[in-house]
Tab-separated table of N, CA and C in Angstrom:
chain	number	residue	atom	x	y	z
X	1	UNK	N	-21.349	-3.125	29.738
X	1	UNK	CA	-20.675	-4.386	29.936
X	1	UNK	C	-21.525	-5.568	29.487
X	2	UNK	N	-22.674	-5.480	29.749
X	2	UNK	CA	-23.816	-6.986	29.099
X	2	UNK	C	-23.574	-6.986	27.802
X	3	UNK	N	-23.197	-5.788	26.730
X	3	UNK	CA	-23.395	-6.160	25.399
X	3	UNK	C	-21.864	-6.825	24.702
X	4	UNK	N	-21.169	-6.388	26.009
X	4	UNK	CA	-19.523	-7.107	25.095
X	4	UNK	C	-20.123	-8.568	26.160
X	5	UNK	N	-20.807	-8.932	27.408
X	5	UNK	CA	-20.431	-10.388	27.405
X	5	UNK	C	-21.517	-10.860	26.281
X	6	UNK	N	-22.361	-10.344	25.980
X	6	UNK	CA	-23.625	-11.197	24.615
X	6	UNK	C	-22.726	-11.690	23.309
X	7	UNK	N	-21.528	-9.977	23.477
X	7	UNK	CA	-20.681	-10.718	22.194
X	7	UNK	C	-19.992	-11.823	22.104
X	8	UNK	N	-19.442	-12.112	23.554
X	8	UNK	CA	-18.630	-12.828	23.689
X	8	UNK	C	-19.189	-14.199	24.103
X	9	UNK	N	-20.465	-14.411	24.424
X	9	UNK	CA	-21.359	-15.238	24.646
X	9	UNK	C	-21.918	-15.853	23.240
X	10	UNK	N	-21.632	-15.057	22.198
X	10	UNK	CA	-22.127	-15.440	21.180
X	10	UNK	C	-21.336	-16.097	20.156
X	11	UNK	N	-19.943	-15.536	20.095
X	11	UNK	CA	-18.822	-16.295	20.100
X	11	UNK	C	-18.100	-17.704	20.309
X	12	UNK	N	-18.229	-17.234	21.956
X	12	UNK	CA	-17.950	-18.414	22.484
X	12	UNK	C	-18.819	-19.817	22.568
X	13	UNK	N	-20.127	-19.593	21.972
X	13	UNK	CA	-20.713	-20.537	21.667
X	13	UNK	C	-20.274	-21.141	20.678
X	14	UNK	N	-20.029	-20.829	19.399
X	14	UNK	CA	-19.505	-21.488	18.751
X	14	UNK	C	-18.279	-22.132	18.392
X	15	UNK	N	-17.671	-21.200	19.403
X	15	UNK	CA	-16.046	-21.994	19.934
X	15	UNK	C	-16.458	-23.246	20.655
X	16	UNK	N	-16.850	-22.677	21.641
X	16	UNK	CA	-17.252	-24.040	22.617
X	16	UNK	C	-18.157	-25.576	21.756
X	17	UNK	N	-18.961	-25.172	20.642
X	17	UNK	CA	-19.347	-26.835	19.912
X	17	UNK	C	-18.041	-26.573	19.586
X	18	UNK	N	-17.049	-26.197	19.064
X	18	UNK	CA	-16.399	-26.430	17.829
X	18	UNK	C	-15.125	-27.361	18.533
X	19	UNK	N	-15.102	-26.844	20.316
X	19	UNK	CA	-13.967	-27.269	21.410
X	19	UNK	C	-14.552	-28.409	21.635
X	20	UNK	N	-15.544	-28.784	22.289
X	20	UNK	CA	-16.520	-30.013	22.526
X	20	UNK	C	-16.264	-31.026	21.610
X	21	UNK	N	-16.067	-30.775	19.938
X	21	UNK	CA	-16.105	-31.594	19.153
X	21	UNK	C	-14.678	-32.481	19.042
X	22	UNK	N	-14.088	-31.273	19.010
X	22	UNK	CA	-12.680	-31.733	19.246
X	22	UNK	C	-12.544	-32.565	20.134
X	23	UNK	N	-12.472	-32.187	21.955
X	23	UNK	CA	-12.181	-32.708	22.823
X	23	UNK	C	-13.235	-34.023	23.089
X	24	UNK	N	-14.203	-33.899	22.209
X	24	UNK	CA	-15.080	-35.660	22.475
X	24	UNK	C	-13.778	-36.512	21.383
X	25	UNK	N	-13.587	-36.028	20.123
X	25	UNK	CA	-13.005	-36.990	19.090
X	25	UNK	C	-11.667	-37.177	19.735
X	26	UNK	N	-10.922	-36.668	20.607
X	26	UNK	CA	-9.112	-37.066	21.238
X	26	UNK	C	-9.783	-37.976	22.906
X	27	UNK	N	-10.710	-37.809	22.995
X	27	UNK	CA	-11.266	-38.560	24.617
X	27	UNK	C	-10.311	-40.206	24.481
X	28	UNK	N	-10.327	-39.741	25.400
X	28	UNK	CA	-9.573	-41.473	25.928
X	28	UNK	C	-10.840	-42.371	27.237
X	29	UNK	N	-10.790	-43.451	27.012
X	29	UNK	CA	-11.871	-44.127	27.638
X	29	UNK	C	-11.724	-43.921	29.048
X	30	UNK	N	-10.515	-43.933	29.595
X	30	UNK	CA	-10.528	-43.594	31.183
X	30	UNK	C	-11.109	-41.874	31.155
X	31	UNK	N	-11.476	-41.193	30.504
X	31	UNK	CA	-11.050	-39.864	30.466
X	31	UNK	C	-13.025	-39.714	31.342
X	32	UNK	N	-12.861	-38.555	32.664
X	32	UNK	CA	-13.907	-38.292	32.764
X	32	UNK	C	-14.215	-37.304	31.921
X	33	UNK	N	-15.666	-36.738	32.686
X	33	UNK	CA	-16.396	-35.809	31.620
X	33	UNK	C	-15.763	-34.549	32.266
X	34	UNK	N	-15.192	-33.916	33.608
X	34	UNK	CA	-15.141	-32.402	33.436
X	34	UNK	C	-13.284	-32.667	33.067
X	35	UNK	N	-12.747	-33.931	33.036
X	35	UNK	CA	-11.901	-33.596	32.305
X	35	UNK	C	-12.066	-33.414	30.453
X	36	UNK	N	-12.374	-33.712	30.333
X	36	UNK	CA	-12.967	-33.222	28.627
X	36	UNK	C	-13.817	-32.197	28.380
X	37	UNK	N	-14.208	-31.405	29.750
X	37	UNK	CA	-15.190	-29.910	29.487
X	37	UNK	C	-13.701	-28.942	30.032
X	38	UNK	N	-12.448	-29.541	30.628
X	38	UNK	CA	-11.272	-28.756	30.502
X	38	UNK	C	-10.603	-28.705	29.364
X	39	UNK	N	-10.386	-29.713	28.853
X	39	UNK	CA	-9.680	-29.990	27.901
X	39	UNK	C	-10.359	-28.778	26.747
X	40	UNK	N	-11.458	-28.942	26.722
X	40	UNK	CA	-12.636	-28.714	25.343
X	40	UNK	C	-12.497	-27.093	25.779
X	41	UNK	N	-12.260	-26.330	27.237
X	41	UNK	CA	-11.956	-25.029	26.834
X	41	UNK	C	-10.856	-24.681	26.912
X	42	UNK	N	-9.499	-25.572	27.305
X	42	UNK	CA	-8.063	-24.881	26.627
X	42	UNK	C	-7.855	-24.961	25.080
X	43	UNK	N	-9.177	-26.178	24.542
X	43	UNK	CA	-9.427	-25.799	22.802
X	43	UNK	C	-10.312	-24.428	22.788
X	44	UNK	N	-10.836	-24.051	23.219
X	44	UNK	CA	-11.561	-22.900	23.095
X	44	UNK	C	-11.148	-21.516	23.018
X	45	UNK	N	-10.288	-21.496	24.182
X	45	UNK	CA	-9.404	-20.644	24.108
X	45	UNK	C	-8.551	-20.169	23.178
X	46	UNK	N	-7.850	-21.585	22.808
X	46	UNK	CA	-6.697	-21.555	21.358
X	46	UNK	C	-7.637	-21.179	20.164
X	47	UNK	N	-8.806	-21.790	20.400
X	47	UNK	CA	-9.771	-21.086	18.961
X	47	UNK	C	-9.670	-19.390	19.072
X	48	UNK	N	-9.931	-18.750	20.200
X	48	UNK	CA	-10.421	-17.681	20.661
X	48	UNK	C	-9.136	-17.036	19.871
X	49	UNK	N	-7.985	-17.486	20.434
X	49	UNK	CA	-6.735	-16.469	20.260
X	49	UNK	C	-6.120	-16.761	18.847
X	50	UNK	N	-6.629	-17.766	17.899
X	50	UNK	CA	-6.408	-17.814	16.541
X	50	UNK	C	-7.172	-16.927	15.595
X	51	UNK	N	-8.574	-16.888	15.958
X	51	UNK	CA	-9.311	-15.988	15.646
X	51	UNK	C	-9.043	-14.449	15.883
X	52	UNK	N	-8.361	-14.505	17.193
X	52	UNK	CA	-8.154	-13.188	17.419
X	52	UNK	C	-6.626	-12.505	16.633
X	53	UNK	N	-5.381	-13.531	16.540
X	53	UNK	CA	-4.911	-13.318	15.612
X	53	UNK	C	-5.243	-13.188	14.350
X	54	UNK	N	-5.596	-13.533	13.537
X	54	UNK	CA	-5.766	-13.393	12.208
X	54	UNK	C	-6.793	-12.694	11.920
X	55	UNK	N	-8.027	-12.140	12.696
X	55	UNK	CA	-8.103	-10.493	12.119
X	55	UNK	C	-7.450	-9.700	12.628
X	56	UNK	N	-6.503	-10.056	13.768
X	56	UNK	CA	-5.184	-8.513	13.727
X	56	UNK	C	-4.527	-8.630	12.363
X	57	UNK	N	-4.015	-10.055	11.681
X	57	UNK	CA	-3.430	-10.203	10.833
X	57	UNK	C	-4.379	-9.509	9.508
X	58	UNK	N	-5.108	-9.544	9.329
X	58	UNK	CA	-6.057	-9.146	8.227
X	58	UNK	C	-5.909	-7.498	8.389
X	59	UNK	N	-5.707	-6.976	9.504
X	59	UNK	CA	-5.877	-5.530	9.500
X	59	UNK	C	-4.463	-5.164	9.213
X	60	UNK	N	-3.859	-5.852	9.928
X	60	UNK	CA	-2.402	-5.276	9.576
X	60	UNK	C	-2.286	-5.438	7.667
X	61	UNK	N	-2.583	-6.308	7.135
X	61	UNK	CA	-2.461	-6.505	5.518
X	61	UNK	C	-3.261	-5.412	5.678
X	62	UNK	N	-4.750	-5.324	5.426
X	62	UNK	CA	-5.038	-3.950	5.072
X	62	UNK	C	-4.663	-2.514	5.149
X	63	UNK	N	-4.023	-2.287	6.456
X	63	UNK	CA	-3.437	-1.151	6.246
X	63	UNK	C	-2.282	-1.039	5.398
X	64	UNK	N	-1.248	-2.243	5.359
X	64	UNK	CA	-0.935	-2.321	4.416
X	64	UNK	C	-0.743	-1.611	2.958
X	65	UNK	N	-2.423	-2.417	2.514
X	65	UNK	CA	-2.475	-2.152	0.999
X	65	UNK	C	-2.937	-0.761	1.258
X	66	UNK	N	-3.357	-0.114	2.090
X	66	UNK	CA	-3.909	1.084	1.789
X	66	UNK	C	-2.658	2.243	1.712
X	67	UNK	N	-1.678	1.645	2.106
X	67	UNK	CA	-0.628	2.476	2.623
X	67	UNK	C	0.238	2.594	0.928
X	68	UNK	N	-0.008	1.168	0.570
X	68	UNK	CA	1.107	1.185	-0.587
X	68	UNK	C	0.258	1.722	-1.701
X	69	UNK	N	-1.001	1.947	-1.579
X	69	UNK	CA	-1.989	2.188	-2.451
X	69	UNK	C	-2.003	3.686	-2.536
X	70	UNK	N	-1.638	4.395	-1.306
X	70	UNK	CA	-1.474	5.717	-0.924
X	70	UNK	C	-0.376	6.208	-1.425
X	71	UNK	N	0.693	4.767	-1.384
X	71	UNK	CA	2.086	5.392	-1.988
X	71	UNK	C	1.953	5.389	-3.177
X	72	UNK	N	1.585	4.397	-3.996
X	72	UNK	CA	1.593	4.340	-5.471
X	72	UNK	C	1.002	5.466	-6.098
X	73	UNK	N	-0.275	5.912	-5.608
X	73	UNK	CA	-1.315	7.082	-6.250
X	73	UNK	C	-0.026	8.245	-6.257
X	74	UNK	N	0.470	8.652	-4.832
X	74	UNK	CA	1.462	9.894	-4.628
X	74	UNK	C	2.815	9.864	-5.729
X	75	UNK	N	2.709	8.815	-5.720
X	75	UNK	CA	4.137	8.370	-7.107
X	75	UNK	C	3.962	8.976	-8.456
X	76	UNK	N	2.831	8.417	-8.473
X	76	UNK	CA	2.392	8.652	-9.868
X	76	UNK	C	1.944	10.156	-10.351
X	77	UNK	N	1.582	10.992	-9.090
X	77	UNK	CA	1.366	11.975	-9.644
X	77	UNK	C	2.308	12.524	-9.672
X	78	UNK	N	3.494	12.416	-8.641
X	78	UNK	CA	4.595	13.273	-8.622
X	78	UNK	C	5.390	13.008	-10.031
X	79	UNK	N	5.706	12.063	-10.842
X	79	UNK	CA	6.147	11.839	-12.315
X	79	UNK	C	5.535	12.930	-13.182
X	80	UNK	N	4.266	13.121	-12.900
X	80	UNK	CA	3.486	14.374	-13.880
X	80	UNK	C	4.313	14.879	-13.836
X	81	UNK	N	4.384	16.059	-12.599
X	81	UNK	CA	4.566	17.205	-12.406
X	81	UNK	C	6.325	17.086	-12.422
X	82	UNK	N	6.969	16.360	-12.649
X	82	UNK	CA	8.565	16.276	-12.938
X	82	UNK	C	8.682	16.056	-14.724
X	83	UNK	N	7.867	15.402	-15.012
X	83	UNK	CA	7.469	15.402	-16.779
X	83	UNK	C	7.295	16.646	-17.085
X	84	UNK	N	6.584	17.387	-16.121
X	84	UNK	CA	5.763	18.822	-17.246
X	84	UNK	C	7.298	19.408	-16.500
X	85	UNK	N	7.921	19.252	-15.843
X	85	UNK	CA	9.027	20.660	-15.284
X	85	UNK	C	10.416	20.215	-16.262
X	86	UNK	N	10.503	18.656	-16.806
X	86	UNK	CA	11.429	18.179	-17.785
X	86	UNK	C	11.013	19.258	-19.482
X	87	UNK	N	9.719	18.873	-19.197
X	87	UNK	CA	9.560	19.762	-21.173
X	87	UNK	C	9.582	21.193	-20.562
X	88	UNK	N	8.921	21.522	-19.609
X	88	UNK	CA	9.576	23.138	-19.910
X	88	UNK	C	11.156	23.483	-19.776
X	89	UNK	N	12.223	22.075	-19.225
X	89	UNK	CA	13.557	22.601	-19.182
X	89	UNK	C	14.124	22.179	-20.643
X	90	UNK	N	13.111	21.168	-21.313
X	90	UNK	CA	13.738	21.250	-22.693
X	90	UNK	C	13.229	22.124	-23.686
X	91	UNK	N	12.775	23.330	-23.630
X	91	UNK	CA	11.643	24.191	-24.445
X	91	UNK	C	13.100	25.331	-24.575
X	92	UNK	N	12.961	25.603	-23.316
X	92	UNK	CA	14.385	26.307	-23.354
X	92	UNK	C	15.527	26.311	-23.706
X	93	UNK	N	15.936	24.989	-23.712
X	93	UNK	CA	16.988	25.278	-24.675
X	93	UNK	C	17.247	24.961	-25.939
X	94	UNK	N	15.677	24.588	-26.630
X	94	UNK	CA	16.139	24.532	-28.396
X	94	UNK	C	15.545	26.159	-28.647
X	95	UNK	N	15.229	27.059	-27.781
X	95	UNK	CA	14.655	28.913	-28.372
X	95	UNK	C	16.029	28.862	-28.187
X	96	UNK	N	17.125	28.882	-26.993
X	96	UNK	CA	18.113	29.003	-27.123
X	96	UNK	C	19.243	28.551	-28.148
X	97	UNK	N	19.385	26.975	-28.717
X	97	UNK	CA	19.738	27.083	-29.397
X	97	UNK	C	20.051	27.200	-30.794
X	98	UNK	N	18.403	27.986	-31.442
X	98	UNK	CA	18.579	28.266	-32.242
X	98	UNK	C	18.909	30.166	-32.682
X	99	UNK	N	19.178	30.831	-31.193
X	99	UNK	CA	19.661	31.745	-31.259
X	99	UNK	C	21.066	32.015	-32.018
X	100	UNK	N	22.220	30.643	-31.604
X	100	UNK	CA	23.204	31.164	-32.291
X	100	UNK	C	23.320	31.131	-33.726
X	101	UNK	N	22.259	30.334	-34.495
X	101	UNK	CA	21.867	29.996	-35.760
X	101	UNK	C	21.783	31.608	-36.613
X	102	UNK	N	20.401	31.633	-35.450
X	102	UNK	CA	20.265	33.230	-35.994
X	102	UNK	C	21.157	34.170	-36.250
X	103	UNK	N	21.956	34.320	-35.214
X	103	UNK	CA	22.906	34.973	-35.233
X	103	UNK	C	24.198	34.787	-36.454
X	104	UNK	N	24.831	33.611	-36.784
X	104	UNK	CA	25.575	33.003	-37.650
X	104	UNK	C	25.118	33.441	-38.700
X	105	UNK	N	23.616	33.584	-38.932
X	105	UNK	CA	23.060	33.837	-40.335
X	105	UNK	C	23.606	34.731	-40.575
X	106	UNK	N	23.213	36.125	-39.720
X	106	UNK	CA	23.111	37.401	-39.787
X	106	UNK	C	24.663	37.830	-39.884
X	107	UNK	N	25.473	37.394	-39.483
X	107	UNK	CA	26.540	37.585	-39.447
X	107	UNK	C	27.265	37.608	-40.867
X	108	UNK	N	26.815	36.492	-41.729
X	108	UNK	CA	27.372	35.770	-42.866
X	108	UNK	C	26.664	36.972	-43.917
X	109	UNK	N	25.478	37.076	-43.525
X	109	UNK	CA	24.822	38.205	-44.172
X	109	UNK	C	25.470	39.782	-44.525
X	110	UNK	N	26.077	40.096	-42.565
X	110	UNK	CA	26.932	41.765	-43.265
X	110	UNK	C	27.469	41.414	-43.618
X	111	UNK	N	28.778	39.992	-43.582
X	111	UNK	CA	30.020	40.025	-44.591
X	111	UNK	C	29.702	40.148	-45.438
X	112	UNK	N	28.742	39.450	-46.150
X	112	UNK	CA	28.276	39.029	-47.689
X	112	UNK	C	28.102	40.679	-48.165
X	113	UNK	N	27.143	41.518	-47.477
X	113	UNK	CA	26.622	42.783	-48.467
X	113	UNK	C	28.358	44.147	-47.959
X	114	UNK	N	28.980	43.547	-46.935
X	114	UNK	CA	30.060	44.336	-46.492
X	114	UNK	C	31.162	44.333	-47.387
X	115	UNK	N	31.101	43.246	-47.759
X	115	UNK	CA	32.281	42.769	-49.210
X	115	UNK	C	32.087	42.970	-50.272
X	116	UNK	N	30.508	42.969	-50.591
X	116	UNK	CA	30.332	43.679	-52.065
X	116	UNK	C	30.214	44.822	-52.137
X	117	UNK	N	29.424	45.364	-50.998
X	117	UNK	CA	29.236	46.921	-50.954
X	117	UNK	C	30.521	47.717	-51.209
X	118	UNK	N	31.915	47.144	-50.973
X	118	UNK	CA	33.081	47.951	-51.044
X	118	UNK	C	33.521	48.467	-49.947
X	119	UNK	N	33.416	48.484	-48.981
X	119	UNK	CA	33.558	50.127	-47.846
X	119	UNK	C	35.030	49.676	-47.358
């Protein structure tokens, strides 16, 4: 427990000039002094919880980018592997269609020697 209040001791020091500064520059001349050492830590506070928002906010963006960064990488590889499964579905069918070619040839071929041959 001493080393989170040192943190927070260490912190709050610099909240507290930063509240002080504030709450001396808005002072009003009737204003006593522990009203301006109140004032100077409901600024302190609001420092505390701005700060404390915006590195939640910073983490939340980071996970973020790591997330879309995670998505993009997974994207990209999955295109490979749908590219290489596209050319092997087009490989197949020009062996195929030059089967009926073959065939047409061969065909034109017995007529050709079937008609001269006589039979």
């Amino acid at each position: 427990m001493t080393n989170n209040k040192k943190a927070k001791e260490t912190i709050s020091v610099e909240s507290q000039q930063e509240a002080m500064k504030i709450a001396k520059a808005t002072q009003k001349p009737a204003q006593t002094k522990e009203q301006t050492k109140l004032i100077a830590q409901g600024i302190e506070k609001g420092i505390t919880l701005y700060k404390k928002q915006q590195k939640e906010k910073a983490r939340e963006a980071d996970k973020l980018k790591k997330k879309t960064l995670r998505t993009k990488q997974h994207n990209t590889d999955q295109p490979e592997i749908e590219d290489k499964a596209i050319l092997k579905d087009n490989a197949k069918p020009k062996s195929n269609k030059a089967l009926p070619w073959v065939l047409l040839a061969l065909s034109w071929v017995g007529f050709i020697y079937y008609s001269t041959s006589g039979f």
